Each structure stands twice: as structure tokens, then as C-alpha cells.
Amino acid sequence: MSSDWRSIRADLVSKRFAFLGPYPPCPWYRQLHDEFVALVNISPEEQEHLMNDEVRMFLAGYESENIRFTYVSDTDAPVGIKVNPSLDPFMRSAVERFKKIFIDIWYIRVHGYVLKHDYSFSLTTRAVAEEVVKRLNRLICPIIEADAYDLADFGLNTLSRSVAAVQSSIKVYANVVTALKKDRLIGGQVLSLLYDMRMKVIVEKDIRDLQEIFDVAWKMFAMRVGAWVEQGLLNDSELEFIVWPTSSLSAAITQKILADATVTLDSSDYVLMKDLCPVFLLDLLPSIAKCGDYNMMMDKARMSEGKASTDWSKLDVTGLQRKVQEIERQKSAVVLKQLCASISFDSAIRDTMTLLLEGRDIDILLRFCQKESILDRPIEEVSKQQLRRVSESFIKGVARKFPFVSNFKLSSANKCVFEELRDSSLVNDAPAEQLEQQPQMLFLDLLSVAFTPPSKIEKLIPTHVVEMYILVFRTSILLNAAIMYLSEAIFELGLARNPANVGRACILSALYRNVTDLAVSLTNAVARGVTNFVSEMSKAESVDSALKLQKDVVFQIFAESGLNQWRKVAYLKRLVDLVTRLGVSGLLQSSTLSEDYYVILEDVESMQLVE
């Protein structure tokens, strides 16, 4: 995307400033194509006076009768100088010592002129170029305009010493404008360049020069950040700030930018341009984005936070970071209060947790699936109509008491829950490789729920949080299904009253105990997690803190149930796979049940699965 946005911006800016027409040609160092005039019968003293004046003229930005730049065909920048060969050799040598400073000044004057007049660059770039040229003139003008020089000390030597005193600063300035033009940097990219250059230099004078140039660009950027985070205002006709209005872009271009974006805004009116954020503020970009979102949410709710109260141009980098984070917290608290009041957040999150974490009426869901004869059927054989019937029956039943549940529906996932857990951050020490897939995926393996959040609630109960809750829900389904199968199998054995089944009954009872222990452990962890969430949520002061608490409850559940360790997850997987693959009939008839169960126990005892 880094190259695409440049072409998009170039096209928009060229149209926007087309009425200005082409800018005048650069007046600096216009090439003189006449041949050198041979100097005859001119004394060394007269040559000294002459060349002293011409060197000053060259410093001022003009080629002279006896000093010219040399160029090569593949670049427009000079590579050296040529001096009138009829001059005294000693004089030519003295002039050639100025070659590097002449070339550096050429870069500053010529590239600086382009940066200031070419509108394909930006306001920040022009401001930096203007500052660099101004600083160059401040250094060079006293040298050019000096009246006295000591011929007894050889005038060019005096001039050379004066130039050498400022050569370091001029080199820094030349590097700045050269990089700006070569890489066509704008906005935050300019700040990134100056920040990086400042970090690399070690001479105090160079550090000070770069810091002062950096401050020019920084003030402009800081004021734009302030207007955006405090009031949601955007004043950027040249598209160099990190926020672009989509009103300037076509729908196709907007979608292309959003497709590559790692940080986005909730509003469709703006897009974030990460490439235009200074590298040293990338960590702050999410906060800047959130402030923009909060401003837009407050505008929709017709809430006002008043006018800007801070002079952002006076803040340094650290001060701006702290101020943005402070405003983010303030606006987040206001938005949280407004959202909770307008959308019944407490009941919405309660209903969500009741369904997904507490697993309300999961046993009824399993009965519905059994009634449709789809629970242990291969996923390919389950029709959409069957899934819809089960979903409607189950969701409507739960939603009578917990209305927000109506925003959910049953669905089939793409992967089993254990593969999802392996990929998640909830479980430690999970294997890097994919799990071995079952020969055939059952409906039970992929039974899940889908969430369609109302527009007003999505900010406080986002989809990514619900997806974490669904992992708990799917784990609970498997445990409850295993318990159901084992209960029915044990019941059938009891009805048979066959003494020959005592051994199988013992195995089933042991399996039942193992699975029940896991289910109880998970249920208790959920109860503690939800209770803790309710307590902490009453103290939440921002949207971020509310979201963090919602995610923390899942981490707490997995930690307290021990399922944050892969060995225990693998143990659970082995147990439920054994039970659910066999089903009731398999549990009653399998000739390898005892052997399969003892293999799991041996793995437990050898610490391969759980501690």
C-alpha cells in the first residue's frame, strides 16, 4: 500500500492545485555555457581580489566567470567544480578546496526551491525547506557580506576558515533537503526522517540544528493532532496528516486503503494512513484513532466537550503522548457513561455471559439436536434447514428470559474448538503444528454460535470478545454431550442387570467422574470469573477498561480451570473424543473401551497430559 497511497495523493493534489500552473524555473546556479576567458597579465594580488569576490558569489548561489559546476549525464546534481585554467595554479587549488561546500549549498538552494514551490510535496515539507534555506542564509550572508579580509593572510584562506566554521551545519542541512526530495517525504514521514537523523548524530551542534528543524515540523503536526483528538477537526487540504477524509476519495480507493489498514476508525468518513504517522508515535496511533471515534460518537449523541484548551504547538513528543492518552481516558469515560445509559449494557453483557460462559440450557440444546438426529451425524449430512430449526427453538427459548440472546444464532464452525484454542492466546505451550484431524467431523465437533451485534452495542460488546466467549461455550457443549452420553450408557447398563457388565460399568463410571470433574472445574471457574467481572465492571471508567474486563474474564476462567495449560486441554480432548465418537451404543458395545481409557490414564500418570 505504501506506493499506492502516493499515487492516489499525487493525483488528488495535482488536480487541487492545477490552477496555480507551473512554478518559475529555479534562479540558483543557472549554468553559464560560455567558455572561460583567458586571464592575461593579471597579478596574483588581483587574482586574489577577483577570486575572493567570485567565491562569495558562488556561495550566494550563482555561477561566475571563472568558477562553474561540472555535471554528468545521469544526474541533475553537480559532481564537482571547474576553475578557469588560466588562473594561477595555487589560486585554482585554493578555490577547489570549496568544492564540497559549494555542492552542499547547491543541494540546499536548488532542492529547497523545488520543495518550496512544487505542490506535490506538502506544507510540512515546504516549512522545513524554508527553515533550512533561512538557516543557510543566516550562516552564509555574514561571510558573503564581510568587507574586510586580510590579503597578507591570503584572502581565500580567511574565507575558507570562515566557511569551515559553518560547514558541519551546512552538511546537515544538505542531507535534510536531499532526503526530503529524493524520497518525496511528506507529513509524519518528515518527522520520522528528522528524528532518525537526530538520533544518529553525536556532535552537540548538529543535534541542536536538527532539533530546531524538527521543532518546525513538529509544531504543525502537534497542532493537527490536537485539533483531531480534542474536537475531531481536520484541516489538511494536502493529504499529509495521518487522517484522510473519504470525501476526497472514491469508494474503490477507500476500500483498497481499508483492506491494507492495521488500525482503522469506526467512522466511514475517514481513513487512517499509518505510513504518514511518525515512527516514534506508532504506538500512539490507536489512541489517536480512538479519540477520533469518541469525538464522532459524541457528535452523534450531540454531546459537547467545549473548545480546545491546550496549545499543542508547545508540547514536546512526551507531552503530546501524555496529553493524547489523557484525552482518550476522559472521552472514553464520557462515551462509556453515555453508551451504558442508552443501550442497557448491563443486561446485554449479562445475557451474553449467561448464554456463552454459563452455558444456559445447553442440555436442552443437546436434546433439540438429538430430536433432529444431527448431534452425532457427519457435518456434511446436516442441512441448513435442520440447523435453523434447532437454532430457532433454542435461541427463542433462552431469549424469553434473556432478550439480548436473540442477537445470536446457532452455526457450524470451520474448525474444532481444540484447534481454535491451539491458535489462541488463552492456552500456554500449545503445539505449533496443526492437530491431527478426525477422519470425519461430526456436527457436535463444529457446533457453534454466530453473533450479529446491534450497531449501538458493537462498541461495548465487540465481535472479537464474543469469539473468545464462544470458545468457552463450545468446550461446555462437548463436556455436556460427553456427560449426557455417559449418563445414558450407565442407565442402560443398570436396566440390563447383567453381572457380566460390571467391568464396563466401572469404566463408564470412571469416565463419567473424569468428565464431570472437568465440567465442574470449568463451571466453578466461570462462576468466579463472572462474579469478579460484575464487581470490577462497576468501577470501570472507560470503554477500554470495560473491554479489558470482558477479555480478562475469559483468561481468568481458563487459568482457574487449568485449561490455560495445553496438557489439560489435550486431556479433555482425549476424554471427550473417546466418549462422543463412540456415542451411547459404542460405550455399551466397544471391545476396546477399557484399553482406550487406560491409555489415557497412563498418559496422565506419566505427566504427559496433566500435572
Coordinates of C-alpha atoms in Angstrom, one line a residue:
M1 CA 0.0 0.0 0.0
S2 CA 3.0 2.3 0.6
S3 CA 3.3 3.1 -3.1
D4 CA -0.5 3.1 -3.9
W5 CA -1.3 6.0 -1.5
R6 CA 1.4 8.1 -3.0
S7 CA -0.1 7.8 -6.5
I8 CA -3.6 8.4 -5.0
R9 CA -2.4 11.6 -3.2
A10 CA -0.4 12.8 -6.2
D11 CA -3.4 12.6 -8.5
L12 CA -5.7 14.4 -6.0
V13 CA -3.1 17.2 -5.2
S14 CA -2.3 17.8 -8.8
K15 CA -6.0 18.4 -9.6
R16 CA -6.5 20.5 -6.5
F17 CA -3.6 22.9 -7.3
A18 CA -3.7 22.8 -11.1
F19 CA -5.0 26.4 -11.2
L20 CA -1.6 27.6 -9.9
G21 CA 0.2 26.4 -13.1
P22 CA 3.9 25.6 -13.3
Y23 CA 6.2 27.3 -10.9
P24 CA 9.0 29.6 -12.2
P25 CA 12.4 28.0 -13.0
C26 CA 14.9 27.9 -10.2
P27 CA 17.1 31.0 -10.2
W28 CA 20.0 29.4 -8.4
Y29 CA 23.2 28.3 -10.1
R30 CA 22.0 28.7 -13.7
Q31 CA 24.6 27.2 -15.9
L32 CA 26.9 29.5 -17.9
H33 CA 27.7 27.8 -21.2
D34 CA 30.3 30.3 -22.4
E35 CA 33.9 29.2 -22.5
F36 CA 36.3 30.6 -19.9
V37 CA 38.1 33.8 -20.9
A38 CA 41.9 33.5 -20.6
L39 CA 43.3 35.9 -17.9
V40 CA 46.4 37.7 -19.2
N41 CA 48.8 39.9 -17.3
I42 CA 46.8 39.8 -14.0
S43 CA 48.9 39.8 -10.9
P44 CA 48.4 37.3 -8.1
E45 CA 47.1 40.1 -5.9
E46 CA 44.5 41.0 -8.5
Q47 CA 43.6 37.3 -9.0
E48 CA 43.2 37.1 -5.2
H49 CA 40.7 40.0 -5.2
L50 CA 38.9 38.6 -8.2
M51 CA 38.5 35.1 -6.9
N52 CA 37.6 36.2 -3.4
D53 CA 34.6 38.0 -4.9
E54 CA 33.7 35.1 -7.2
V55 CA 33.8 32.6 -4.3
R56 CA 31.4 34.8 -2.4
M57 CA 29.2 35.0 -5.5
F58 CA 29.2 31.2 -5.7
L59 CA 28.3 31.0 -2.0
A60 CA 25.4 33.3 -2.8
G61 CA 24.0 30.9 -5.4
Y62 CA 25.4 32.0 -8.7
E63 CA 28.0 30.5 -11.1
S64 CA 30.7 33.0 -12.0
E65 CA 33.0 33.8 -14.9
N66 CA 35.8 31.7 -13.5
I67 CA 34.1 29.0 -11.4
R68 CA 31.5 26.6 -12.8
F69 CA 29.9 23.3 -11.7
T70 CA 30.5 20.1 -13.6
Y71 CA 27.8 17.6 -14.2
V72 CA 27.4 14.1 -15.6
S73 CA 24.6 13.0 -17.9
D74 CA 22.7 10.7 -15.5
T75 CA 22.0 13.3 -12.7
D76 CA 21.0 16.9 -12.5
A77 CA 23.2 17.5 -9.4
P78 CA 26.8 18.7 -9.8
V79 CA 29.6 16.3 -9.2
G80 CA 32.4 18.8 -9.0
I81 CA 33.7 22.3 -10.0
K82 CA 35.9 23.6 -12.7
V83 CA 38.1 26.7 -12.4
N84 CA 39.4 28.9 -15.2
P85 CA 42.7 27.1 -16.2
S86 CA 44.4 30.4 -16.9
L87 CA 44.4 31.2 -13.2
D88 CA 47.5 30.7 -11.1
P89 CA 47.7 27.0 -10.1
F90 CA 48.0 28.0 -6.5
M91 CA 44.8 30.1 -6.9
R92 CA 43.0 27.2 -8.6
S93 CA 43.9 24.9 -5.8
A94 CA 42.7 27.3 -3.2
V95 CA 39.3 27.6 -4.9
E96 CA 38.9 23.8 -5.4
R97 CA 39.0 23.4 -1.6
F98 CA 35.5 24.9 -1.6
K99 CA 34.1 22.1 -3.8
K100 CA 32.2 20.2 -1.1
I101 CA 30.6 23.2 0.5
F102 CA 29.6 24.5 -3.0
I103 CA 27.8 21.2 -3.8
D104 CA 26.1 21.1 -0.4
I105 CA 24.9 24.7 -0.9
W106 CA 23.6 23.7 -4.4
Y107 CA 21.5 21.0 -2.8
I108 CA 20.1 23.3 -0.2
R109 CA 19.3 26.1 -2.7
V110 CA 18.1 24.1 -5.7
H111 CA 16.3 21.3 -3.9
G112 CA 15.0 23.8 -1.3
Y113 CA 13.5 25.8 -4.1
V114 CA 11.8 22.8 -5.6
L115 CA 10.5 21.7 -2.2
K116 CA 9.0 25.1 -1.6
H117 CA 7.3 25.5 -5.0
D118 CA 6.3 22.0 -6.1
Y119 CA 2.9 21.3 -4.6
S120 CA 3.3 17.6 -5.0
F121 CA 5.2 18.0 -1.7
S122 CA 3.4 19.2 1.4
L123 CA 3.0 22.1 3.8
T124 CA 5.3 20.4 6.3
T125 CA 8.0 19.7 3.7
R126 CA 7.8 23.3 2.5
A127 CA 8.1 24.6 6.0
V128 CA 11.2 22.5 6.7
A129 CA 12.7 23.6 3.4
E130 CA 12.0 27.2 4.2
E131 CA 13.6 26.8 7.6
V132 CA 16.7 25.1 6.1
V133 CA 17.2 27.8 3.5
K134 CA 16.7 30.5 6.1
R135 CA 19.3 28.9 8.4
L136 CA 21.7 28.6 5.4
N137 CA 21.3 32.3 4.6
R138 CA 21.8 33.2 8.3
L139 CA 25.2 31.4 8.2
I140 CA 26.4 32.4 4.7
C141 CA 25.2 36.0 4.5
P142 CA 27.7 37.4 7.1
I143 CA 30.5 35.6 5.2
I144 CA 29.4 36.9 1.8
E145 CA 28.8 40.5 3.0
A146 CA 32.0 40.8 5.1
D147 CA 34.0 43.8 3.8
A148 CA 37.4 43.2 5.3
Y149 CA 39.7 40.3 4.6
D150 CA 43.4 40.1 5.2
L151 CA 45.4 39.7 2.0
A152 CA 48.5 39.4 4.0
D153 CA 47.0 36.2 5.3
F154 CA 45.9 35.2 1.8
G155 CA 42.2 36.3 1.5
L156 CA 40.9 32.9 0.3
N157 CA 42.4 31.3 3.4
T158 CA 40.5 33.7 5.6
L159 CA 37.3 32.9 3.6
S160 CA 38.0 29.2 3.8
R161 CA 38.3 29.3 7.6
S162 CA 35.0 31.2 7.8
V163 CA 33.3 28.7 5.7
A164 CA 34.8 25.8 7.5
A165 CA 33.3 27.1 10.8
V166 CA 29.8 26.5 9.4
Q167 CA 30.4 23.6 7.1
S168 CA 29.1 21.0 9.5
S169 CA 25.7 22.7 9.8
I170 CA 25.5 23.2 6.0
K171 CA 26.2 19.5 5.5
V172 CA 23.4 18.6 7.9
Y173 CA 21.0 21.0 6.0
A174 CA 22.0 19.5 2.7
N175 CA 21.3 16.0 3.9
V176 CA 17.9 17.0 5.1
V177 CA 16.7 18.6 1.9
T178 CA 18.3 15.9 -0.3
A179 CA 16.5 13.1 1.7
L180 CA 13.2 15.0 1.5
K181 CA 13.4 15.4 -2.2
K182 CA 14.8 12.0 -3.1
D183 CA 12.2 10.1 -1.0
R184 CA 9.4 12.6 -1.6
L185 CA 8.6 12.7 2.1
I186 CA 5.6 14.5 3.5
G187 CA 3.8 14.9 6.8
G188 CA 4.8 12.5 9.5
Q189 CA 7.5 11.0 7.2
V190 CA 9.4 14.3 7.5
L191 CA 9.3 14.0 11.3
S192 CA 10.5 10.4 11.1
L193 CA 13.5 11.4 9.0
L194 CA 14.5 14.3 11.3
Y195 CA 14.0 12.2 14.4
D196 CA 16.2 9.4 12.9
M197 CA 18.9 11.8 11.8
R198 CA 18.9 13.5 15.2
M199 CA 19.3 10.1 17.0
K200 CA 22.3 9.2 14.8
V201 CA 24.4 12.4 15.2
I202 CA 26.7 12.8 18.1
V203 CA 28.1 16.4 17.7
E204 CA 26.1 18.7 20.0
K205 CA 25.9 21.5 17.4
D206 CA 24.4 19.1 14.8
I207 CA 22.0 17.7 17.4
R208 CA 20.8 21.3 18.1
D209 CA 20.5 22.1 14.4
L210 CA 18.4 19.0 13.7
Q211 CA 16.3 19.6 16.9
E212 CA 15.4 23.1 15.8
I213 CA 14.5 22.0 12.3
F214 CA 12.4 19.1 13.8
D215 CA 10.6 21.6 16.0
V216 CA 9.3 23.5 12.9
A217 CA 7.6 20.3 11.5
W218 CA 6.6 19.1 14.9
K219 CA 4.6 22.2 15.8
M220 CA 2.5 21.7 12.7
F221 CA 1.9 18.1 13.3
A222 CA 1.1 18.6 17.0
M223 CA -1.5 21.2 16.3
R224 CA -3.2 18.9 13.8
V225 CA -3.2 16.1 16.3
G226 CA -4.6 18.4 19.0
A227 CA -7.5 19.6 16.7
W228 CA -8.3 16.0 15.8
V229 CA -8.2 14.4 19.3
E230 CA -9.9 17.3 21.1
Q231 CA -12.5 18.4 18.6
G232 CA -12.5 15.9 15.7
L233 CA -11.4 18.7 13.3
L234 CA -9.3 18.1 10.3
N235 CA -7.5 20.9 8.4
D236 CA -5.4 19.3 5.8
S237 CA -6.0 20.2 2.2
E238 CA -2.8 18.5 1.1
L239 CA -3.5 15.0 2.5
E240 CA -0.3 14.8 4.6
F241 CA -1.9 14.1 8.0
I242 CA -2.5 10.6 9.3
V243 CA -6.2 11.0 8.8
W244 CA -7.7 11.4 5.3
P245 CA -11.4 12.3 4.7
T246 CA -13.1 9.7 2.5
S247 CA -15.0 12.6 0.8
S248 CA -11.8 13.2 -1.2
L249 CA -11.6 9.5 -2.3
S250 CA -13.6 7.2 -4.4
A251 CA -15.3 4.2 -2.8
A252 CA -12.9 1.8 -4.6
I253 CA -9.8 3.7 -3.3
T254 CA -11.3 3.9 0.2
Q255 CA -11.9 0.1 0.2
K256 CA -8.3 -0.5 -1.0
I257 CA -6.9 1.6 1.8
L258 CA -9.0 -0.1 4.4
A259 CA -8.1 -3.5 3.2
D260 CA -4.4 -2.9 4.0
A261 CA -5.0 -0.9 7.2
T262 CA -3.9 -2.3 10.6
V263 CA -5.6 0.5 12.6
T264 CA -9.0 1.8 11.5
L265 CA -11.6 4.2 12.5
D266 CA -15.2 3.3 13.2
S267 CA -16.5 6.1 11.0
S268 CA -16.7 5.7 7.3
D269 CA -15.9 9.4 6.9
Y270 CA -12.2 9.0 7.5
V271 CA -9.4 6.5 7.0
L272 CA -6.1 6.3 8.9
M273 CA -2.8 6.4 7.0
K274 CA -0.3 4.6 9.1
D275 CA 2.6 5.4 6.7
L276 CA 2.1 9.1 7.5
C277 CA 2.4 8.6 11.2
P278 CA 5.9 9.4 12.6
V279 CA 7.6 6.1 13.5
F280 CA 8.2 7.3 17.1
L281 CA 4.4 7.7 17.5
L282 CA 3.2 4.5 16.0
D283 CA 2.3 3.1 19.5
L284 CA 0.1 6.2 20.0
L285 CA -1.8 5.7 16.7
P286 CA -4.5 3.5 18.3
S287 CA -5.2 6.2 20.9
I288 CA -5.4 8.9 18.2
A289 CA -7.8 6.7 16.4
K290 CA -10.0 6.1 19.5
C291 CA -10.1 9.8 20.2
G292 CA -11.4 10.4 16.7
D293 CA -14.0 7.6 17.2
Y294 CA -15.1 9.1 20.6
N295 CA -15.5 12.6 19.0
M296 CA -17.7 11.2 16.3
M297 CA -19.8 9.2 18.8
M298 CA -20.2 12.3 20.9
D299 CA -21.2 14.4 17.9
K300 CA -23.9 11.8 17.1
A301 CA -25.1 12.0 20.7
R302 CA -25.0 15.8 20.5
M303 CA -22.5 15.9 23.4
S304 CA -20.0 18.7 23.5
E305 CA -16.7 18.8 25.3
G306 CA -16.1 22.5 24.7
K307 CA -13.3 24.3 22.8
A308 CA -9.6 23.3 22.7
S309 CA -7.9 24.0 26.0
T310 CA -4.3 23.3 25.1
D311 CA -1.7 25.0 23.0
W312 CA -0.5 21.8 21.3
S313 CA 2.4 23.6 19.5
K314 CA 4.1 24.0 22.8
L315 CA 4.1 20.3 23.7
D316 CA 7.1 18.1 23.1
V317 CA 6.8 14.5 22.0
T318 CA 6.4 13.1 25.5
G319 CA 4.0 15.9 26.4
L320 CA 1.8 15.2 23.4
Q321 CA 1.8 11.4 24.1
R322 CA 0.6 12.1 27.7
K323 CA -2.0 14.6 26.6
V324 CA -3.5 12.3 23.9
Q325 CA -3.7 9.5 26.5
E326 CA -5.3 11.8 29.0
I327 CA -7.9 13.0 26.5
E328 CA -8.5 9.4 25.4
R329 CA -9.3 8.5 29.0
Q330 CA -11.6 11.5 29.5
K331 CA -13.5 11.0 26.3
S332 CA -13.7 7.2 26.9
A333 CA -15.3 7.8 30.3
V334 CA -17.9 10.2 28.8
V335 CA -18.7 7.8 26.0
L336 CA -18.9 4.8 28.3
K337 CA -21.4 6.6 30.5
Q338 CA -23.4 7.6 27.6
L339 CA -23.4 4.2 25.9
C340 CA -24.3 2.4 29.1
A341 CA -27.2 4.7 29.7
S342 CA -28.6 4.4 26.1
I343 CA -28.2 0.7 25.3
S344 CA -28.7 -1.2 28.6
F345 CA -25.2 -2.5 28.5
D346 CA -25.5 -4.3 31.9
S347 CA -28.4 -6.5 30.7
A348 CA -26.7 -7.1 27.3
I349 CA -23.4 -8.4 28.7
R350 CA -25.3 -10.4 31.4
D351 CA -27.3 -12.2 28.7
T352 CA -24.2 -12.8 26.6
M353 CA -22.3 -14.3 29.5
T354 CA -25.3 -16.3 30.6
L355 CA -25.5 -17.9 27.1
L356 CA -21.9 -18.3 26.3
L357 CA -20.0 -18.6 29.6
E358 CA -22.6 -20.1 31.9
G359 CA -23.9 -22.3 29.1
R360 CA -27.6 -21.7 30.0
D361 CA -29.8 -24.5 28.7
I362 CA -27.0 -26.4 26.9
D363 CA -28.7 -29.7 27.9
I364 CA -31.9 -28.5 26.2
L365 CA -29.8 -27.6 23.1
L366 CA -28.4 -31.1 23.0
R367 CA -31.9 -32.6 23.3
F368 CA -33.0 -30.5 20.4
C369 CA -30.1 -31.8 18.3
Q370 CA -30.9 -35.4 19.3
K371 CA -34.5 -34.8 18.3
E372 CA -33.3 -33.7 14.9
S373 CA -30.9 -36.7 14.8
I374 CA -28.0 -34.5 13.9
L375 CA -25.8 -34.5 17.0
D376 CA -23.6 -37.4 16.1
R377 CA -24.1 -37.1 12.3
P378 CA -21.3 -36.1 10.0
I379 CA -21.3 -32.3 9.4
E380 CA -21.9 -32.8 5.6
E381 CA -25.2 -34.6 6.3
V382 CA -26.7 -31.8 8.4
S383 CA -28.9 -29.5 6.3
K384 CA -29.3 -25.7 6.8
Q385 CA -33.0 -26.2 7.5
Q386 CA -32.2 -28.6 10.3
L387 CA -29.7 -26.2 11.8
R388 CA -32.1 -23.3 11.5
R389 CA -34.9 -25.3 13.2
V390 CA -32.7 -26.2 16.1
S391 CA -31.4 -22.6 16.3
E392 CA -34.8 -21.0 16.4
S393 CA -36.1 -23.4 19.0
F394 CA -33.1 -23.0 21.3
I395 CA -32.5 -19.3 20.9
K396 CA -36.1 -18.3 21.2
G397 CA -36.4 -20.3 24.4
V398 CA -33.4 -18.7 26.1
A399 CA -34.3 -15.2 24.7
R400 CA -37.6 -15.2 26.6
K401 CA -35.7 -14.6 29.8
F402 CA -32.6 -13.1 28.4
P403 CA -33.7 -10.9 25.4
F404 CA -30.2 -10.0 24.1
V405 CA -29.7 -13.7 23.2
S406 CA -31.9 -13.0 20.2
N407 CA -28.8 -11.5 18.5
F408 CA -27.2 -15.0 18.4
K409 CA -28.0 -18.0 16.2
L410 CA -26.5 -21.5 16.0
S411 CA -23.9 -22.1 13.3
S412 CA -21.2 -24.5 12.3
A413 CA -17.6 -23.5 12.7
N414 CA -14.8 -24.2 10.3
K415 CA -12.5 -25.9 12.9
C416 CA -12.9 -27.9 16.0
V417 CA -12.7 -25.9 19.3
F418 CA -9.4 -27.5 20.2
E419 CA -7.8 -26.2 17.0
E420 CA -9.2 -22.8 17.8
L421 CA -7.7 -23.0 21.3
R422 CA -4.4 -24.0 19.9
D423 CA -4.3 -20.9 17.8
S424 CA -5.5 -18.6 20.6
S425 CA -3.5 -16.8 23.3
L426 CA -5.6 -18.4 26.0
V427 CA -3.5 -21.6 26.2
N428 CA 0.2 -21.9 27.0
D429 CA 2.6 -24.3 25.5
A430 CA 0.2 -25.2 22.6
P431 CA 1.9 -27.2 19.8
A432 CA 2.9 -25.2 16.8
E433 CA 1.7 -27.8 14.3
Q434 CA -2.0 -28.3 13.5
L435 CA -3.8 -31.0 15.4
E436 CA -4.4 -34.4 13.7
Q437 CA -7.9 -34.2 12.3
Q438 CA -10.5 -36.8 12.9
P439 CA -11.3 -38.9 9.8
Q440 CA -14.8 -37.5 9.9
M441 CA -16.0 -34.3 11.6
L442 CA -19.3 -34.6 13.4
F443 CA -21.9 -31.9 13.8
L444 CA -21.1 -31.9 17.6
D445 CA -17.4 -31.1 16.8
L446 CA -18.3 -27.9 14.9
L447 CA -21.5 -26.8 16.7
S448 CA -21.1 -23.1 17.5
V449 CA -23.0 -19.7 17.5
A450 CA -22.8 -16.6 15.4
F451 CA -23.2 -13.1 16.8
T452 CA -24.8 -10.2 14.9
P453 CA -24.3 -7.2 17.2
P454 CA -26.7 -4.2 17.1
S455 CA -24.9 -1.1 15.8
K456 CA -25.1 0.7 19.1
I457 CA -23.7 -2.2 21.2
E458 CA -20.8 -3.2 18.9
K459 CA -18.5 -0.7 20.5
L460 CA -19.0 -2.2 24.0
I461 CA -19.5 -5.8 23.2
P462 CA -17.3 -6.3 20.1
T463 CA -17.2 -9.4 18.0
H464 CA -13.7 -10.3 18.9
V465 CA -14.7 -10.5 22.6
V466 CA -17.7 -12.7 21.8
E467 CA -15.5 -15.0 19.8
M468 CA -13.5 -15.6 23.0
Y469 CA -16.7 -16.4 24.9
I470 CA -17.7 -18.8 22.2
L471 CA -14.6 -20.9 22.9
V472 CA -15.9 -21.5 26.4
F473 CA -19.4 -22.2 25.0
R474 CA -18.1 -24.9 22.6
T475 CA -16.0 -26.5 25.3
S476 CA -19.0 -26.7 27.6
I477 CA -21.1 -28.3 24.8
L478 CA -18.6 -31.1 24.4
L479 CA -18.3 -31.7 28.1
N480 CA -22.1 -31.7 28.5
A481 CA -22.5 -34.0 25.5
A482 CA -20.0 -36.4 26.9
I483 CA -21.8 -36.4 30.3
M484 CA -25.1 -37.0 28.6
Y485 CA -23.8 -40.0 26.6
L486 CA -22.1 -41.5 29.7
S487 CA -25.3 -41.0 31.8
E488 CA -27.4 -42.7 29.2
A489 CA -24.9 -45.6 28.8
I490 CA -24.7 -46.1 32.6
F491 CA -28.5 -46.0 32.8
E492 CA -28.8 -48.6 30.1
L493 CA -26.3 -50.9 31.8
G494 CA -28.3 -50.6 35.0
L495 CA -31.5 -51.6 33.3
A496 CA -29.9 -54.7 31.8
R497 CA -28.9 -56.0 35.3
N498 CA -26.3 -58.2 33.7
P499 CA -23.4 -59.2 36.1
A500 CA -21.1 -59.6 33.0
N501 CA -21.3 -55.8 32.5
V502 CA -19.7 -54.9 35.9
G503 CA -16.3 -54.2 34.3
R504 CA -17.8 -51.9 31.7
A505 CA -19.9 -50.2 34.3
C506 CA -16.8 -49.4 36.3
I507 CA -15.0 -48.0 33.2
L508 CA -18.1 -45.9 32.4
S509 CA -18.4 -44.6 36.0
A510 CA -14.7 -43.7 36.0
L511 CA -15.1 -41.9 32.7
Y512 CA -18.1 -40.1 34.0
R513 CA -16.2 -39.0 37.1
N514 CA -13.3 -37.7 34.9
V515 CA -15.5 -35.7 32.6
T516 CA -17.7 -34.4 35.4
D517 CA -14.6 -33.2 37.3
L518 CA -13.6 -31.2 34.2
A519 CA -17.1 -29.8 33.7
V520 CA -17.4 -28.8 37.4
S521 CA -13.9 -27.2 37.3
L522 CA -15.0 -25.1 34.3
T523 CA -18.3 -24.2 35.8
N524 CA -16.8 -23.1 39.1
A525 CA -14.2 -21.0 37.2
V526 CA -17.0 -19.4 35.1
A527 CA -18.9 -18.5 38.3
R528 CA -15.9 -16.9 39.9
G529 CA -15.0 -15.1 36.7
V530 CA -18.5 -13.7 36.1
T531 CA -18.8 -12.6 39.8
N532 CA -15.4 -10.8 39.6
F533 CA -16.4 -9.2 36.3
V534 CA -19.6 -7.8 37.8
S535 CA -17.7 -6.4 40.7
E536 CA -14.9 -4.8 38.6
M537 CA -17.3 -3.5 35.9
S538 CA -19.0 -1.3 38.5
K539 CA -15.6 0.6 38.8
A540 CA -14.8 0.8 35.1
E541 CA -14.2 4.4 33.9
S542 CA -13.5 4.0 30.2
V543 CA -14.5 2.0 27.2
D544 CA -11.1 0.4 27.1
S545 CA -11.3 -0.7 30.7
A546 CA -14.8 -2.3 30.0
L547 CA -13.4 -4.2 27.0
K548 CA -10.3 -5.3 29.0
L549 CA -12.5 -6.7 31.8
Q550 CA -14.6 -8.6 29.2
K551 CA -11.5 -10.2 27.9
D552 CA -9.9 -10.8 31.3
V553 CA -12.9 -12.9 32.4
V554 CA -12.0 -15.5 29.8
F555 CA -8.4 -15.6 30.7
Q556 CA -9.4 -16.0 34.4
I557 CA -11.8 -18.8 33.5
F558 CA -9.1 -20.7 31.6
A559 CA -6.5 -20.1 34.3
E560 CA -8.7 -21.2 37.2
S561 CA -10.0 -24.2 35.4
G562 CA -6.4 -25.2 34.4
L563 CA -7.3 -25.1 30.7
N564 CA -4.7 -22.5 30.1
Q565 CA -2.2 -25.4 30.0
W566 CA -2.2 -27.4 26.8
R567 CA -1.7 -30.6 28.7
K568 CA -5.0 -30.3 30.4
V569 CA -6.7 -29.2 27.1
A570 CA -5.2 -32.3 25.5
Y571 CA -6.5 -34.5 28.3
L572 CA -10.0 -33.0 27.9
K573 CA -9.8 -33.6 24.2
R574 CA -8.9 -37.2 24.6
L575 CA -11.7 -37.9 27.0
V576 CA -14.5 -36.1 25.0
D577 CA -13.2 -37.6 21.7
L578 CA -13.4 -41.1 23.2
V579 CA -16.9 -40.6 24.5
T580 CA -18.5 -38.6 21.7
R581 CA -17.0 -40.7 18.9
L582 CA -18.4 -43.9 20.5
G583 CA -21.8 -42.5 21.4
V584 CA -24.1 -44.4 23.7
S585 CA -24.1 -47.6 21.6
G586 CA -20.3 -47.5 21.3
L587 CA -19.9 -47.1 25.0
L588 CA -22.1 -50.1 25.6
Q589 CA -20.5 -52.3 22.9
S590 CA -16.9 -51.2 22.2
S591 CA -14.5 -54.0 22.8
T592 CA -11.6 -51.6 23.2
L593 CA -13.2 -49.1 25.6
S594 CA -11.2 -50.3 28.6
E595 CA -7.9 -50.3 26.7
D596 CA -8.5 -46.8 25.2
Y597 CA -9.4 -45.4 28.7
Y598 CA -6.3 -46.9 30.3
V599 CA -4.1 -45.4 27.7
I600 CA -5.4 -42.0 28.7
L601 CA -4.8 -42.8 32.4
E602 CA -1.3 -43.9 31.7
D603 CA -0.6 -40.7 29.9
V604 CA -2.0 -38.8 32.9
E605 CA 0.2 -40.7 35.3
S606 CA 3.3 -40.2 33.2
M607 CA 2.6 -36.4 33.2
Q608 CA 2.2 -36.3 29.5
L609 CA -1.3 -34.7 29.7
V610 CA -1.9 -33.0 33.1
E611 CA 0.0 -32.4 36.2

